[in-house]
XYZ file of N, CA, C and O in Angstrom:
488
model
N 77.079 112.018 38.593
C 77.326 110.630 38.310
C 76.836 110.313 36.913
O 75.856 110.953 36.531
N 77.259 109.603 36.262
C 77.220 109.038 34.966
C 76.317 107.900 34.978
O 75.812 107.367 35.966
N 76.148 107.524 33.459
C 75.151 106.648 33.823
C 75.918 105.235 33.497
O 75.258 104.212 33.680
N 77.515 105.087 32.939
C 78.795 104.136 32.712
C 79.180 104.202 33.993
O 79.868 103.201 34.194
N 79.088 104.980 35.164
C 79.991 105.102 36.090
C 79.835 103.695 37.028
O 80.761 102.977 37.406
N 78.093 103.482 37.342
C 78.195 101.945 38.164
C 79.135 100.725 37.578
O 79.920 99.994 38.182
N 78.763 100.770 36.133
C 79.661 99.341 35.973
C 81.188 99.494 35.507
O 81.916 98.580 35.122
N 81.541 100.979 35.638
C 83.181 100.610 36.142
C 83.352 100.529 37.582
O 84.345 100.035 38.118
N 82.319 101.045 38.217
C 82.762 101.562 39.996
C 82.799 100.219 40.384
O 83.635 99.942 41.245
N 81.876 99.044 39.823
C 81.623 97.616 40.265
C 82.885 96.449 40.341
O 83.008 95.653 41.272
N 83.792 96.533 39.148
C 84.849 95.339 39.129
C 85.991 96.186 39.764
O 86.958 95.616 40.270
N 85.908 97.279 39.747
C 87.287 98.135 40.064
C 86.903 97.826 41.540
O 87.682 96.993 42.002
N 86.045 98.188 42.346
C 86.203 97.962 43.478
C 86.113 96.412 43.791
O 86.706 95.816 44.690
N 85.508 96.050 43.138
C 85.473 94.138 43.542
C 87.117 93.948 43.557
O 87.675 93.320 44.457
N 87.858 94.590 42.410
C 89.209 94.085 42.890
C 90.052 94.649 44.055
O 90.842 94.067 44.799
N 89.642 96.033 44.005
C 89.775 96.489 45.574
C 90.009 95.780 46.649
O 91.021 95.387 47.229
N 88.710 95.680 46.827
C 87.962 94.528 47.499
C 89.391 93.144 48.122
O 89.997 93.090 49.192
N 89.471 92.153 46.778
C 90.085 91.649 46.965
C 91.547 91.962 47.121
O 92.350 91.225 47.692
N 91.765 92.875 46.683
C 93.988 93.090 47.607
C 93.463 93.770 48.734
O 94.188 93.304 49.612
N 92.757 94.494 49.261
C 92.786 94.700 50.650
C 92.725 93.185 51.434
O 93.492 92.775 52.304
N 91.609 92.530 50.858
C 91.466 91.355 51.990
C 92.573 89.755 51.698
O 92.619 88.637 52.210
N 93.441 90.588 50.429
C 94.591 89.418 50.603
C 95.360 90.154 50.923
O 96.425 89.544 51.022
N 95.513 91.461 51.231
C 96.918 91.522 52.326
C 96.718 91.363 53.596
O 97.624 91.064 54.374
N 95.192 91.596 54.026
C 95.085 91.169 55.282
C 95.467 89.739 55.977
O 95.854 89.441 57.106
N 95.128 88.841 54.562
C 94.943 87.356 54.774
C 96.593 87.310 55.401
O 96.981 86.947 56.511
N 97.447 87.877 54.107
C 98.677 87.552 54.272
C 99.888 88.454 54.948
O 101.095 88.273 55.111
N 99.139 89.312 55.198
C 99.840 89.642 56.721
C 99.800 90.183 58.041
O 100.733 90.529 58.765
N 98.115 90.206 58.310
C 97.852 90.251 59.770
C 97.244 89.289 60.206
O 97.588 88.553 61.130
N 95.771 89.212 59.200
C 94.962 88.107 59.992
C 95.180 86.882 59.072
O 94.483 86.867 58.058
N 95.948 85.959 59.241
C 96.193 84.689 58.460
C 94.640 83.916 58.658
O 94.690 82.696 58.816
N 93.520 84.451 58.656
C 91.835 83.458 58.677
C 91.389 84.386 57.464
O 91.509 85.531 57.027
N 90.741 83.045 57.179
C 89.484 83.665 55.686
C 88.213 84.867 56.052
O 87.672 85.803 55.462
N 88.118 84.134 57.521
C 86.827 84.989 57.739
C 86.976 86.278 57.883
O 86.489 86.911 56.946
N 87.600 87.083 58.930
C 88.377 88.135 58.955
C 88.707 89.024 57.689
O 88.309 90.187 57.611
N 89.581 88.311 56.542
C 90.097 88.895 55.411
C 89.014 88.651 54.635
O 88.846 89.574 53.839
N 87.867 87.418 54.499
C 86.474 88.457 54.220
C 85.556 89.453 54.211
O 84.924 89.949 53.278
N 85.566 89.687 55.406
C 84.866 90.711 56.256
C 85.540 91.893 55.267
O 85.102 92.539 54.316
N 86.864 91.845 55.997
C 87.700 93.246 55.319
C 87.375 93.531 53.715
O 86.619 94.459 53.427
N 87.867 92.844 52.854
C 87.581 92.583 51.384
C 86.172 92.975 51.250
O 86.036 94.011 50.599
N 84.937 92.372 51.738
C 83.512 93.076 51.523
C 83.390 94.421 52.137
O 82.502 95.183 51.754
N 84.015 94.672 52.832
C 83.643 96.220 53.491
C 84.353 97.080 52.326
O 83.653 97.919 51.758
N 86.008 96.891 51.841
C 86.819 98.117 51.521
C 85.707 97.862 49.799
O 85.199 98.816 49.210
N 85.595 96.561 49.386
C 84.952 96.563 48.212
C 83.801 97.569 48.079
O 83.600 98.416 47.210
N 83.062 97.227 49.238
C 81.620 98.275 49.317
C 81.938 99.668 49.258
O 81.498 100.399 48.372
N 83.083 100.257 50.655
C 83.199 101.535 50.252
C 84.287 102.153 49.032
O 84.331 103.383 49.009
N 84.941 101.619 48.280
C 85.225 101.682 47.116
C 84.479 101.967 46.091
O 84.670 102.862 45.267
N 83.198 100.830 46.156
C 82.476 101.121 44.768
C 81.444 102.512 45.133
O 81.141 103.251 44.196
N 81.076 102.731 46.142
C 80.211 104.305 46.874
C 81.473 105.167 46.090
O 81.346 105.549 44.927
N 82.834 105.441 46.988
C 83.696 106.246 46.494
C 83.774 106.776 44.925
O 83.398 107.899 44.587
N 84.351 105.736 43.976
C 84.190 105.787 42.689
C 82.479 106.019 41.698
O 82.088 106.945 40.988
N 81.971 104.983 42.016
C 80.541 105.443 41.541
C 80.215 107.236 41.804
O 79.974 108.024 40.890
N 80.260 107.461 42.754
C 79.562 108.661 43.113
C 80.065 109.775 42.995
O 79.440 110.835 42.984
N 81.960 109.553 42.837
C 82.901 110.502 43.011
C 83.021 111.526 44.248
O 83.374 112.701 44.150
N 82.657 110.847 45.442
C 82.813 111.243 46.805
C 84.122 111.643 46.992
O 84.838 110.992 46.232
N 84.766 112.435 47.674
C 85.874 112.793 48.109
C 86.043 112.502 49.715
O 85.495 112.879 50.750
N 87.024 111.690 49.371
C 87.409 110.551 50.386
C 87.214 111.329 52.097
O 86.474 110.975 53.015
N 88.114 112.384 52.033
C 88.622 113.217 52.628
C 87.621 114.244 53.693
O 87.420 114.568 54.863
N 87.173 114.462 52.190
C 85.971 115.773 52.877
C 84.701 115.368 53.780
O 84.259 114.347 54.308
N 84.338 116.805 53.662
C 83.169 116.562 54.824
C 81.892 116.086 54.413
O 81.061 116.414 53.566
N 82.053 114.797 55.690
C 80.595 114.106 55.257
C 79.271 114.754 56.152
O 78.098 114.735 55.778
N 79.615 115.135 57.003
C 79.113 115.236 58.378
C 78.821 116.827 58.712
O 79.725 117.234 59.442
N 78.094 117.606 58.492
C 78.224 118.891 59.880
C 77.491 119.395 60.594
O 76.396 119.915 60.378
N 78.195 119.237 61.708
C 76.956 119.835 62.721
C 77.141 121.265 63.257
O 78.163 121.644 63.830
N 75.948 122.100 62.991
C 76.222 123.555 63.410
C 75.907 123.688 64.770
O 76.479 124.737 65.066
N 75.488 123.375 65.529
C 75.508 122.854 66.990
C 76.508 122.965 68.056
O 77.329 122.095 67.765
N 76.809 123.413 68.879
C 77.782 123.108 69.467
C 77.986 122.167 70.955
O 78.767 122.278 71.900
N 77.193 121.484 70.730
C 76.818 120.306 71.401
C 76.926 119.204 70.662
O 77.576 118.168 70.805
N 76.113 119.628 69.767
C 75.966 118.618 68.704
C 77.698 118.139 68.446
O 77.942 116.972 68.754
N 78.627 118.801 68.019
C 79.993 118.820 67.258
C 80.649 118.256 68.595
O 81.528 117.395 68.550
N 80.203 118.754 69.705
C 81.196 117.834 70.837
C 80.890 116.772 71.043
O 81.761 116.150 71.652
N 79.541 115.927 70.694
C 78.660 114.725 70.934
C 79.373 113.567 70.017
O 79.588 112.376 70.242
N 79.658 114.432 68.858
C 80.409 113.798 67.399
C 81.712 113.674 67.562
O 82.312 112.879 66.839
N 82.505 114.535 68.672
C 83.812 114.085 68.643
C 83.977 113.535 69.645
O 84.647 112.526 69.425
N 83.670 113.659 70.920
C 83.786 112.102 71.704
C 83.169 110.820 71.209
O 83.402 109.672 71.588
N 82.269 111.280 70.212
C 81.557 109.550 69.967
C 82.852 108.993 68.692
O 83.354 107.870 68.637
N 83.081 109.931 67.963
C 84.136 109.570 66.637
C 85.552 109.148 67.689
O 86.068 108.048 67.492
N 85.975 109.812 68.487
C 87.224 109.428 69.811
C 87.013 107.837 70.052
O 87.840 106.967 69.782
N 85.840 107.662 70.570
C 85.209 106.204 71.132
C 85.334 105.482 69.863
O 85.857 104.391 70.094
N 85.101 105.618 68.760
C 85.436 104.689 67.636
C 86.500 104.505 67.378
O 86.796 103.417 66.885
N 87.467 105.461 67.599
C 88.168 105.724 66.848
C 89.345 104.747 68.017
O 90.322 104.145 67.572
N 89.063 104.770 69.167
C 90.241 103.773 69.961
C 89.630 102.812 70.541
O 90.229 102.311 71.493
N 88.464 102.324 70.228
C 87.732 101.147 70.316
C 88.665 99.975 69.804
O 89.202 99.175 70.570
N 88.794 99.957 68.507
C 89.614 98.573 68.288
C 91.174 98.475 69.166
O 91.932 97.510 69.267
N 91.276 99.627 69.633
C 92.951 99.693 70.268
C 92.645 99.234 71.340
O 93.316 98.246 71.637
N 91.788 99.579 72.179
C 91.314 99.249 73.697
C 90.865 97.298 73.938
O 91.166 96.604 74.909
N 90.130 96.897 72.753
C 89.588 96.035 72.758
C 90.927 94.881 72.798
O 91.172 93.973 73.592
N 91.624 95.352 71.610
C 92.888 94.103 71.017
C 93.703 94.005 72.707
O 93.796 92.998 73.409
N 94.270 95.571 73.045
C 94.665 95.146 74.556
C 94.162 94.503 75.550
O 94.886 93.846 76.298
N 92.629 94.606 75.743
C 91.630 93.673 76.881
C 91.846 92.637 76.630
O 92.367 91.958 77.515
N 91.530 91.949 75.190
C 91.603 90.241 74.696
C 92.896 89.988 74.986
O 92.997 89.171 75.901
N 94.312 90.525 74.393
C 95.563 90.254 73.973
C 95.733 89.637 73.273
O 96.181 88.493 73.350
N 95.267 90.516 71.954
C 95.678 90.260 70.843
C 96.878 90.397 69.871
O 96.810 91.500 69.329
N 97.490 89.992 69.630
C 99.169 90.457 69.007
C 98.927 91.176 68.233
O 97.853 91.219 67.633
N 100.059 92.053 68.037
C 100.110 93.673 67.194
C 99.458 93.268 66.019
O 98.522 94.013 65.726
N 99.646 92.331 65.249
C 99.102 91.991 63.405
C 97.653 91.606 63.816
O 96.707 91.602 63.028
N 97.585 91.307 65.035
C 95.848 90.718 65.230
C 94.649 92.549 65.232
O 93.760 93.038 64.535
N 95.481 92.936 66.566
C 95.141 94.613 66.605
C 95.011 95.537 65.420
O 94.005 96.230 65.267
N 96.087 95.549 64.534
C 96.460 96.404 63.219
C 95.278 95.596 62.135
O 94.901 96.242 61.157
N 94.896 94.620 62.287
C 93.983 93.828 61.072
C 92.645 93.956 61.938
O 91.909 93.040 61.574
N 91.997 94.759 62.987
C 90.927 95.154 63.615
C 90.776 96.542 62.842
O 89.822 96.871 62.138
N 91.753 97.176 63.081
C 91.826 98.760 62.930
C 91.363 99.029 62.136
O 90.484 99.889 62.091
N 92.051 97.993 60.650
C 92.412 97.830 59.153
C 90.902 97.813 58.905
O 90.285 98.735 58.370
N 90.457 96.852 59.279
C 88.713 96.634 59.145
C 87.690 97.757 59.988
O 86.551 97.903 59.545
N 88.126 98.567 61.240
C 87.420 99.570 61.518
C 87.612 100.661 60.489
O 86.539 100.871 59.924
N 88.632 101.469 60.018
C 88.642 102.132 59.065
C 87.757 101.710 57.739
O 87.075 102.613 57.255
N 87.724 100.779 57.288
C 87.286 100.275 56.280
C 85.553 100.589 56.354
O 84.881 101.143 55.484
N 85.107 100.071 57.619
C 83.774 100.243 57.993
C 83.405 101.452 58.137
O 82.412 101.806 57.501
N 84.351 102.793 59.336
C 83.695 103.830 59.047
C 83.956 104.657 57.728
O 83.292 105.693 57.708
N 84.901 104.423 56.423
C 84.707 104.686 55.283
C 83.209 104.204 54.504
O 82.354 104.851 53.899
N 83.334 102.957 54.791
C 81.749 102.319 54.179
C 80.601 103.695 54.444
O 80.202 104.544 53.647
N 80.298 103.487 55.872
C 79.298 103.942 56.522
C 79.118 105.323 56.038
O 77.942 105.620 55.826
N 80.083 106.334 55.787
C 80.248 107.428 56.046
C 79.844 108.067 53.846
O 79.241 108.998 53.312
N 80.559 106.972 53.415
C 80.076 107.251 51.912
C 79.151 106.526 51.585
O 78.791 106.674 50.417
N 78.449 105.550 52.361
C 77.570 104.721 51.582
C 76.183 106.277 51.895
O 75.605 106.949 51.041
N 76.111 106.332 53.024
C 75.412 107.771 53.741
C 75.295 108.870 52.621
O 74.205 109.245 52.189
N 76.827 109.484 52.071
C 76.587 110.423 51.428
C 76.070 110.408 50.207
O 75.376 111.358 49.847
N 76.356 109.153 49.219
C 75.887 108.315 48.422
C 74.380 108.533 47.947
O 73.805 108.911 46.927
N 74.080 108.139 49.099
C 72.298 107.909 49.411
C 71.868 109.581 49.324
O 70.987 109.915 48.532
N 72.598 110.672 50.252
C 72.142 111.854 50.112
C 72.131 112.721 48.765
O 71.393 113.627 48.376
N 73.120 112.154 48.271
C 73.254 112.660 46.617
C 72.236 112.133 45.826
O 71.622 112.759 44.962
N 72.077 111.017 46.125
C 71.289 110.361 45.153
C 69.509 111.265 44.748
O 68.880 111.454 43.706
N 69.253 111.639 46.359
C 67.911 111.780 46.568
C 67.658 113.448 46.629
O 66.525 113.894 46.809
């Protein structure tokens, strides 16, 4: 990491930030609060991404375990159809469901680089 890299990683993702949470506004979840939420999360893991030059993709995570690695993929399963399960219990309409998802992805991107972030750092 550079020592220019925070204050480009900062407005680039602030604008991030904001077209994720105005397309949300304007075409799933028509509420501010919601397309806030979203907008501060993709902003956050944006500026981790860029600042740090994380690769989106790769591995954040490994467990040499083999308990461990099955513990991680039913619990990542459970996240991973949590917002699908939930939008069907409430009945939520497809753009309500798809703008949950939109914001679960967003969060376990956050979580997952803000993490590696921190491990690089130290």
């Amino acid at each position: 990491m550079t020592d220019r890299a925070p204050e480009v990683a900062l407005p680039v993702a602030g604008l991030f930030g904001v077209v994720s949470g105005s397309v949300v506004y304007q075409f799933l979840l028509p509420d501010w609060f919601p397309a806030l939420a979203t907008a501060a999360t993709y902003a956050g893991a944006a500026y981790f991404y860029l600042a740090f030059d994380i690769p989106l993709l790769g591995m954040h995570i490994e467990f040499t375990d083999r308990a461990d690695r099955a513990g991680y993929a039913v619990g990542l399963f459970g996240v991973s159809v949590g917002p699908l399960a939930l939008g069907e219990y409430v009945g939520l309409s497809n753009s309500g469901v798809i703008g949950v998802v939109v914001w679960q992805v967003g969060l376990l991107a956050f979580l997952l680089l803000s993490a590696t972030a921190v491990h690089r750092r130290s």
